[in-house]
Coordinates of C-alpha atoms in Angstrom, one line a residue:
X178 CA 5.5 -5.7 -24.1
X179 CA 5.3 -8.7 -22.9
X180 CA 7.9 -8.7 -20.3
X181 CA 4.7 -5.9 -18.3
X182 CA 3.2 -7.0 -15.2
X183 CA -0.3 -8.3 -15.1
X184 CA -2.4 -7.7 -12.8
X185 CA -2.8 -10.3 -9.7
X186 CA 0.7 -11.1 -9.8
X187 CA 2.4 -9.9 -6.9
X188 CA 5.7 -8.3 -6.6
X189 CA 8.4 -10.9 -5.0
X190 CA 5.8 -13.8 -5.1
X191 CA 7.8 -16.2 -7.2
X192 CA 11.0 -14.4 -7.4
X193 CA 14.3 -15.8 -6.9
X194 CA 17.9 -14.9 -5.8
X195 CA 20.4 -13.4 -8.4
X196 CA 23.5 -12.5 -8.2
X197 CA 23.1 -7.7 -8.0
X198 CA 24.8 -5.1 -8.9
X199 CA 26.2 -3.9 -5.7
X200 CA 27.2 -0.1 -5.1
X201 CA 29.7 -0.9 -2.5
X202 CA 31.5 -3.9 -1.2
X203 CA 28.8 -6.0 2.2
X204 CA 29.4 -8.2 4.7
X205 CA 28.0 -11.3 3.2
X206 CA 24.8 -12.6 3.8
X207 CA 24.0 -16.7 4.0
X208 CA 21.4 -17.7 1.5
X209 CA 18.2 -18.7 2.8
X210 CA 18.8 -17.7 6.3
X211 CA 17.1 -14.5 8.4
X212 CA 20.0 -12.9 10.8
X213 CA 17.4 -11.7 13.0
X214 CA 16.0 -14.9 13.7
X215 CA 18.0 -17.9 12.5
X216 CA 14.5 -19.2 10.7
X217 CA 14.9 -20.2 6.7
X218 CA 13.0 -18.0 4.5
X219 CA 13.1 -18.8 0.6
X220 CA 13.0 -15.0 -0.5
X221 CA 15.9 -14.3 2.6
X222 CA 18.2 -13.0 0.2
X223 CA 15.7 -9.7 -0.1
X224 CA 16.4 -7.1 2.5
X225 CA 20.4 -7.8 2.9
X226 CA 23.1 -4.6 2.6
X227 CA 25.0 -3.7 0.4
X228 CA 25.9 -0.5 0.9
X229 CA 26.2 2.0 3.4
X230 CA 27.5 5.8 3.9
X231 CA 26.0 7.9 6.2
X232 CA 24.9 10.7 4.9
X233 CA 24.2 13.4 7.0
X234 CA 24.0 14.2 10.8
X235 CA 22.8 16.4 13.4
X236 CA 24.5 16.9 16.8
X237 CA 22.3 17.7 19.5
X238 CA 18.3 18.4 19.3
X239 CA 19.5 21.9 18.9
X240 CA 20.7 21.1 15.9
X241 CA 17.6 19.3 14.6
X242 CA 15.1 22.1 15.6
X243 CA 17.1 23.9 13.7
X244 CA 16.8 21.8 10.6
X245 CA 13.4 21.1 11.1
X246 CA 12.2 25.0 11.5
X247 CA 14.4 25.9 8.1
X248 CA 11.4 23.7 6.4
X249 CA 8.5 25.1 7.9
X250 CA 7.9 22.0 10.4
X251 CA 6.6 22.1 14.1
X252 CA 10.2 21.1 16.0
X253 CA 8.1 21.2 19.5
X254 CA 9.0 16.8 20.3
X255 CA 12.6 17.5 19.4
X256 CA 15.0 15.9 22.1
X257 CA 17.9 13.8 19.8
X258 CA 20.2 14.9 17.1
X259 CA 20.7 12.6 14.5
X260 CA 22.7 9.9 12.4
X261 CA 21.1 9.2 9.0
X262 CA 22.8 6.7 6.3
X263 CA 22.0 6.2 2.9
X264 CA 21.4 2.1 3.0
X265 CA 21.3 0.4 -0.2
X266 CA 19.9 -2.8 -0.3
X267 CA 19.1 -6.0 -2.6
X268 CA 15.0 -6.1 -3.1
X269 CA 12.2 -7.2 -6.3
X270 CA 11.8 -4.3 -9.0
X271 CA 7.7 -4.3 -10.3
X272 CA 8.6 -7.4 -12.8
X273 CA 9.1 -9.4 -9.2
X274 CA 12.9 -9.8 -10.6
X275 CA 16.0 -9.1 -8.6
X276 CA 17.1 -5.5 -8.3
X277 CA 18.4 -3.0 -5.6
X278 CA 16.6 -0.2 -4.3
X279 CA 17.8 2.9 -1.9
X280 CA 16.3 4.4 1.4
X281 CA 17.3 6.6 4.5
X282 CA 17.9 5.3 8.0
X283 CA 17.9 8.0 10.7
X284 CA 18.7 7.2 14.2
X285 CA 18.5 9.5 17.2
X286 CA 21.5 10.3 19.1
X287 CA 22.7 7.2 21.7
X288 CA 21.0 9.1 24.8
X289 CA 17.5 7.9 23.0
X290 CA 18.9 4.9 24.2
X291 CA 19.4 1.4 23.1
X292 CA 16.3 0.0 21.6
X293 CA 14.6 1.8 19.5
X294 CA 11.0 2.0 18.7
X295 CA 10.9 2.7 14.4
X296 CA 8.9 4.5 12.2
X297 CA 8.0 3.3 8.9
X298 CA 7.5 6.7 6.3
X299 CA 7.1 7.3 3.1
X300 CA 7.1 10.4 0.7
X301 CA 4.8 11.8 -1.9
X302 CA 5.3 12.2 -5.4
X303 CA 8.9 13.0 -6.6
X304 CA 9.9 12.3 -10.5
X305 CA 13.7 13.1 -10.3
X306 CA 15.4 10.4 -9.0
X307 CA 17.7 13.1 -7.1
X308 CA 14.9 14.4 -5.2
X309 CA 14.4 11.2 -3.0
X310 CA 15.7 11.0 1.0
X311 CA 18.4 8.9 0.7
X312 CA 19.7 11.6 -1.2
X313 CA 18.5 15.2 -1.1
X314 CA 19.0 16.7 2.1
X315 CA 16.0 19.2 2.8
X316 CA 12.4 19.3 3.1
X317 CA 11.9 15.5 1.5
X318 CA 13.7 14.4 5.0
X319 CA 12.3 16.7 7.3
X320 CA 9.6 14.0 8.2
X321 CA 12.8 12.3 8.7
X322 CA 14.7 14.2 11.0
X323 CA 11.8 14.9 12.9
X324 CA 10.2 11.5 13.9
X325 CA 14.2 10.3 14.9
X326 CA 15.3 13.4 16.8
X327 CA 11.8 12.4 18.7
X328 CA 13.3 8.8 19.7
X329 CA 12.4 6.8 16.5
X330 CA 14.5 4.4 14.3
X331 CA 13.3 6.0 11.3
X332 CA 13.1 4.6 7.4
X333 CA 12.5 6.1 4.5
X334 CA 11.8 4.2 1.2
X335 CA 12.9 6.1 -2.2
X336 CA 11.2 3.7 -3.8
X337 CA 12.4 2.0 -7.4
X338 CA 13.6 3.9 -9.8
X339 CA 14.3 6.9 -7.0
X340 CA 17.3 7.9 -5.4
X341 CA 20.4 5.1 -6.4
X342 CA 17.3 2.5 -7.5
X343 CA 16.9 1.7 -11.6
X344 CA 14.6 3.3 -12.8
X345 CA 12.3 4.5 -14.3
X346 CA 9.3 4.8 -11.1
X347 CA 6.6 2.9 -11.1
X348 CA 4.3 5.0 -10.2
X349 CA 1.7 4.5 -7.3
X350 CA 2.0 0.8 -7.8
X351 CA 1.7 -0.3 -4.1
X352 CA 2.6 -3.5 -4.6
X353 CA 6.3 -2.6 -6.0
X354 CA 6.2 0.2 -3.4
X355 CA 5.5 -2.8 -0.6
X356 CA 8.2 -4.3 -1.6
X357 CA 10.7 -1.8 -1.3
X358 CA 9.9 -0.3 2.2
X359 CA 9.8 -4.2 3.1
X360 CA 12.7 -4.4 2.4
X361 CA 14.0 -1.3 3.3
X362 CA 12.9 -2.4 7.3
X363 CA 15.2 -5.6 6.3
X364 CA 18.5 -3.9 5.6
X365 CA 17.6 -1.7 8.5
X366 CA 17.7 -4.5 10.7
X367 CA 20.9 -5.5 9.8
X368 CA 22.6 -2.3 10.3
X369 CA 21.6 -1.2 13.0
X370 CA 23.5 -3.3 14.9
X371 CA 26.5 -1.6 13.3
X372 CA 25.9 1.3 15.4
X373 CA 25.3 -0.8 19.0
X374 CA 21.4 0.1 18.3
X375 CA 18.2 -2.8 18.1
X376 CA 15.3 -1.9 16.2
X377 CA 11.9 -3.3 18.1
X378 CA 9.4 -5.7 16.3
X379 CA 6.6 -3.4 16.6
X380 CA 6.3 -0.5 13.1
X381 CA 4.7 2.7 13.4
X382 CA 4.0 3.3 9.6
X383 CA 2.9 6.5 8.4
X384 CA 3.0 8.2 4.9
X385 CA 1.7 11.2 2.8
X386 CA 0.2 11.7 -0.5
X387 CA 1.8 9.0 -2.5
X388 CA 3.2 7.5 0.5
X389 CA -0.4 6.7 2.6
X390 CA -1.1 4.4 -0.1
X391 CA 2.1 2.8 0.3
X392 CA 1.6 3.3 4.0
X393 CA -1.4 1.2 4.0
X394 CA -0.1 -1.7 1.6
X395 CA 3.1 -2.0 4.2
X396 CA 0.8 -2.3 6.8
X397 CA -1.3 -5.1 5.3
X398 CA 1.9 -7.2 4.4
X399 CA 3.3 -6.6 8.2
X400 CA -0.1 -7.4 9.4
X401 CA -0.2 -10.1 7.1
X402 CA 3.3 -11.8 8.4
X403 CA 5.1 -11.0 5.7
X404 CA 8.4 -10.8 7.5
X405 CA 9.6 -13.1 10.6
X406 CA 10.7 -9.9 12.7
X407 CA 8.9 -7.5 12.1
X408 CA 5.4 -6.7 12.9
X409 CA 2.7 -3.9 12.2
X410 CA 2.5 -1.2 15.3
X411 CA 0.0 1.4 13.7
X412 CA -1.4 3.2 10.8
X413 CA -1.0 7.0 10.3
X414 CA -1.9 8.0 7.0
X415 CA -2.1 10.8 5.3
X416 CA -3.9 12.7 2.0
X417 CA -4.0 9.9 0.0
X418 CA -5.2 9.3 -3.0
X419 CA -7.4 6.1 -2.3
X420 CA -10.4 6.4 -4.0
X421 CA -8.5 6.8 -7.5
X422 CA -11.6 5.7 -9.1
X423 CA -15.0 7.3 -7.7
X424 CA -13.2 9.5 -6.0
X425 CA -10.4 11.3 -6.9
X426 CA -10.5 10.5 -11.3
X427 CA -13.7 12.7 -11.4
X428 CA -12.0 15.2 -9.4
X429 CA -8.9 15.6 -11.7
X430 CA -11.8 15.9 -14.7
X431 CA -13.7 18.3 -13.2
X432 CA -11.7 21.1 -12.1
X433 CA -11.7 19.9 -8.1
X434 CA -8.2 18.9 -8.6
X435 CA -6.0 22.5 -9.6
X436 CA -5.6 22.2 -13.2
X437 CA -1.7 21.8 -12.7
X438 CA -1.8 19.5 -10.5
X439 CA -4.2 17.3 -13.0
X440 CA -1.8 17.4 -15.4
X441 CA 0.6 16.3 -14.1
X442 CA -0.5 13.5 -12.4
X443 CA -3.1 12.5 -14.9
X444 CA 0.0 12.8 -17.2
X445 CA 2.5 10.6 -14.8
X446 CA -0.5 7.9 -14.4
X447 CA -0.7 7.1 -17.7
X448 CA 3.0 6.5 -18.8
X449 CA 3.8 4.8 -15.0
X450 CA 1.3 2.3 -15.9
X451 CA 1.3 1.9 -19.4
X452 CA 5.4 0.7 -18.5
X453 CA 3.5 -1.9 -16.6
X454 CA 0.3 -2.6 -17.8
X455 CA 0.4 -2.0 -21.0
X456 CA -2.8 0.8 -21.7
X457 CA -2.4 1.5 -25.5
X458 CA -0.1 1.1 -28.5
X459 CA 1.4 4.0 -28.2
X460 CA 1.4 7.5 -26.5
X461 CA -0.5 9.2 -29.3
X462 CA -3.7 7.3 -28.9
X463 CA -3.8 9.3 -25.5
X464 CA -1.7 12.4 -25.6
X465 CA -2.2 15.2 -28.5
X466 CA 0.8 16.2 -30.5
X467 CA 3.4 17.3 -29.8
X468 CA 3.0 15.8 -26.3
X469 CA 2.9 12.8 -27.5
X470 CA 6.3 12.6 -28.1
X471 CA 7.7 15.1 -24.9
X472 CA 5.6 13.0 -22.0
X473 CA 7.3 9.6 -21.6
X474 CA 10.5 11.2 -21.0
X475 CA 9.7 13.9 -18.8
X476 CA 8.9 11.1 -16.5
X477 CA 12.1 9.3 -17.0
X478 CA 13.0 9.8 -13.7
X479 CA 16.4 12.1 -15.2
X480 CA 13.9 15.4 -15.1
X481 CA 13.7 18.0 -11.7
X482 CA 10.5 19.0 -10.7
X483 CA 10.0 22.4 -12.6
X484 CA 11.4 20.9 -15.7
X485 CA 8.5 18.8 -16.0
X486 CA 5.9 21.2 -15.2
X487 CA 7.6 23.5 -18.2
X488 CA 7.5 20.7 -19.9
X489 CA 3.3 19.6 -19.6
X490 CA 0.2 22.0 -21.1
X491 CA -1.9 24.0 -18.4
X492 CA -5.1 22.1 -18.8
X493 CA -6.4 19.0 -19.5
X494 CA -7.7 19.4 -23.4
X495 CA -4.2 20.9 -24.3
X496 CA -2.8 16.9 -23.1
X497 CA -5.4 14.6 -24.1
X498 CA -6.5 13.0 -26.8
X499 CA -10.8 12.0 -26.8
X500 CA -10.1 8.4 -26.3
X501 CA -7.7 9.5 -23.7
X502 CA -10.3 11.3 -22.1
X503 CA -13.1 9.1 -22.5
X504 CA -10.1 5.7 -20.6
X505 CA -10.5 8.2 -17.6
X506 CA -13.5 9.3 -17.8
X507 CA -14.7 5.3 -17.8
X508 CA -11.7 3.3 -16.9
X509 CA -11.8 -0.5 -18.7
X510 CA -9.3 -3.1 -19.7
X511 CA -6.0 -3.1 -18.2
X512 CA -6.4 0.6 -16.9
X513 CA -9.6 -0.8 -14.4
X514 CA -7.8 -3.6 -13.1
X515 CA -5.0 -1.5 -12.1
X516 CA -6.9 0.8 -10.6
X517 CA -9.1 -1.7 -8.7
X518 CA -5.3 -3.2 -7.3
X519 CA -4.5 0.5 -6.4
X520 CA -8.1 1.3 -4.8
X521 CA -7.4 -2.6 -3.0
X522 CA -5.2 -0.4 0.0
X523 CA -8.4 0.0 2.4
X524 CA -11.0 -2.7 1.2
X525 CA -11.3 -5.8 2.4
X526 CA -8.7 -6.3 5.4
X527 CA -9.1 -5.1 9.3
X528 CA -6.0 -3.4 10.6
X529 CA -5.7 -4.8 13.9
X530 CA -3.6 -1.7 15.8
X531 CA -4.7 1.3 15.9
X532 CA -5.1 4.2 12.3
X533 CA -5.9 7.1 12.1
X534 CA -6.3 9.1 8.9
X535 CA -5.0 12.4 8.5
X536 CA -6.8 15.3 6.5
X537 CA -6.7 19.2 5.1
X538 CA -10.6 20.5 4.5
X539 CA -9.9 21.9 1.1
X540 CA -7.4 19.4 -0.2
X541 CA -5.9 20.8 -3.7
X542 CA -4.5 17.9 -5.1
X543 CA -6.3 14.8 -3.0
X544 CA -9.7 15.4 -2.4
X545 CA -10.5 15.0 1.0
X546 CA -13.9 12.0 -0.3
X547 CA -10.6 10.0 -0.2
X548 CA -9.7 9.8 2.6
X549 CA -13.9 9.4 3.5
X550 CA -13.9 6.4 1.1
X551 CA -11.2 4.9 3.0
X552 CA -12.7 5.4 6.5
X553 CA -15.6 3.6 4.8
X554 CA -13.6 1.2 3.5
X555 CA -12.3 -0.1 6.8
X556 CA -14.9 0.2 8.8
X557 CA -16.7 -1.6 6.5
X558 CA -13.8 -4.5 7.3
X559 CA -14.7 -4.0 10.3
X560 CA -11.6 -1.7 11.8
X561 CA -12.2 1.4 14.5
X562 CA -10.1 3.9 12.4
X563 CA -10.4 7.7 13.1
X564 CA -10.0 11.1 11.2
X565 CA -8.2 13.7 12.6
X566 CA -8.8 17.1 10.0
X567 CA -5.9 19.4 10.5
X568 CA -8.2 22.5 9.1
X569 CA -7.6 24.5 6.2
X570 CA -3.8 24.6 6.9
X571 CA -1.3 25.6 4.2
X572 CA 2.9 25.9 3.2
X573 CA 4.2 27.3 0.3
X574 CA 0.2 28.0 -0.6
X575 CA -0.6 24.6 -1.1
X576 CA -3.6 22.4 1.5
X577 CA -1.8 19.6 0.0
X578 CA 1.6 20.0 1.4
X579 CA 0.4 21.7 4.7
X580 CA -1.8 18.6 6.0
X581 CA 1.5 17.1 5.7
X582 CA 3.8 19.2 7.6
X583 CA 1.2 20.2 10.2
X584 CA 0.1 16.2 11.0
X585 CA 4.2 15.4 11.0
X586 CA 4.1 16.6 14.8
X587 CA 0.9 15.7 15.5
X588 CA 1.5 11.7 14.1
X589 CA 4.6 11.9 16.9
X590 CA 2.4 12.7 19.4
X591 CA 0.1 10.6 18.6
X592 CA 3.2 7.9 18.2
X593 CA 4.5 8.7 21.9
X594 CA 0.9 8.2 23.4
X595 CA 0.5 5.1 21.8
X596 CA 3.7 4.2 23.7

């Protein structure tokens, strides 16, 4: 219990270099030196490359377009073929200790040029480590292909505990999402010259659902100068739960979030946050039998999504004890502090770059009040963000997923206009 991270301790703030387990041989990088600038950084081991493996290639724009349309994405912006690599890199875990993580880097074909604009894309919620972008080619990698085939060097972190990272995954933990995203950018900056490419300084940051909060966390860090090379260029988060306490949790409890997703997200939140913040002494305090015995293992990272959903009840009333329901209805203690940290992604900072928030009307998973609250918070801080409502778009019967599919080509066009 004593090893859990307390609120206010930012991941990596006091991390020190250590011996890390490498998955493959990699060139040595001098401790304390940033290869991109030659300047000294006390944590310069973070983001150094451990291993790189080519995972797939699309020889030309036609092949990339076929990949996108096969998964329901618009291919109108496709111009180039794509080469994709899984990068394993050094980072810090959710407790600030040295570890490794994995992520995907996709580069457009050489016709796109030598010096490439950069997109960082943060994916939505996954429960199985093998569903992460660097491991599972399919719907999860389609956005990466879309951005890369439009001419952008694109990175997609798996996050801690997913892909080849040690688990379990600390779901909706913005500090560790931020460090995993930032350190993947650094690893990509080290790797790209091996392919004869260079990454521009300005990073166009986007993400969907869970990744929307992760994108805002990365954007805030980049603007604050967390890296000595990369800088924030623009922000385009999609359908995030930015206002968990005042918007998302009430919708989970009153039925506006579809019941199956209310149950899944509630279980994931309680299990993941207990690992970090000591919410309860025993799962039986918040979960009814038999779920108190089974739910923590379901979210170990070793079970596919369908298996997780099959192992959960149909309603929150079947999942939660009275104490568990009360904790969500009026968060207190460690949970209140943890959710305040999560809800801070839109508050008390002023992005100095173009920002557009994207949503679909009637989102059944991340209710639209989240976007309205984020918009208001950013404006209160002095920013001038825009908002784009994509309408009642659907994909496989979900407006939430539909917003993701519809937003990607729109965001590409927006990034293109920004130059």
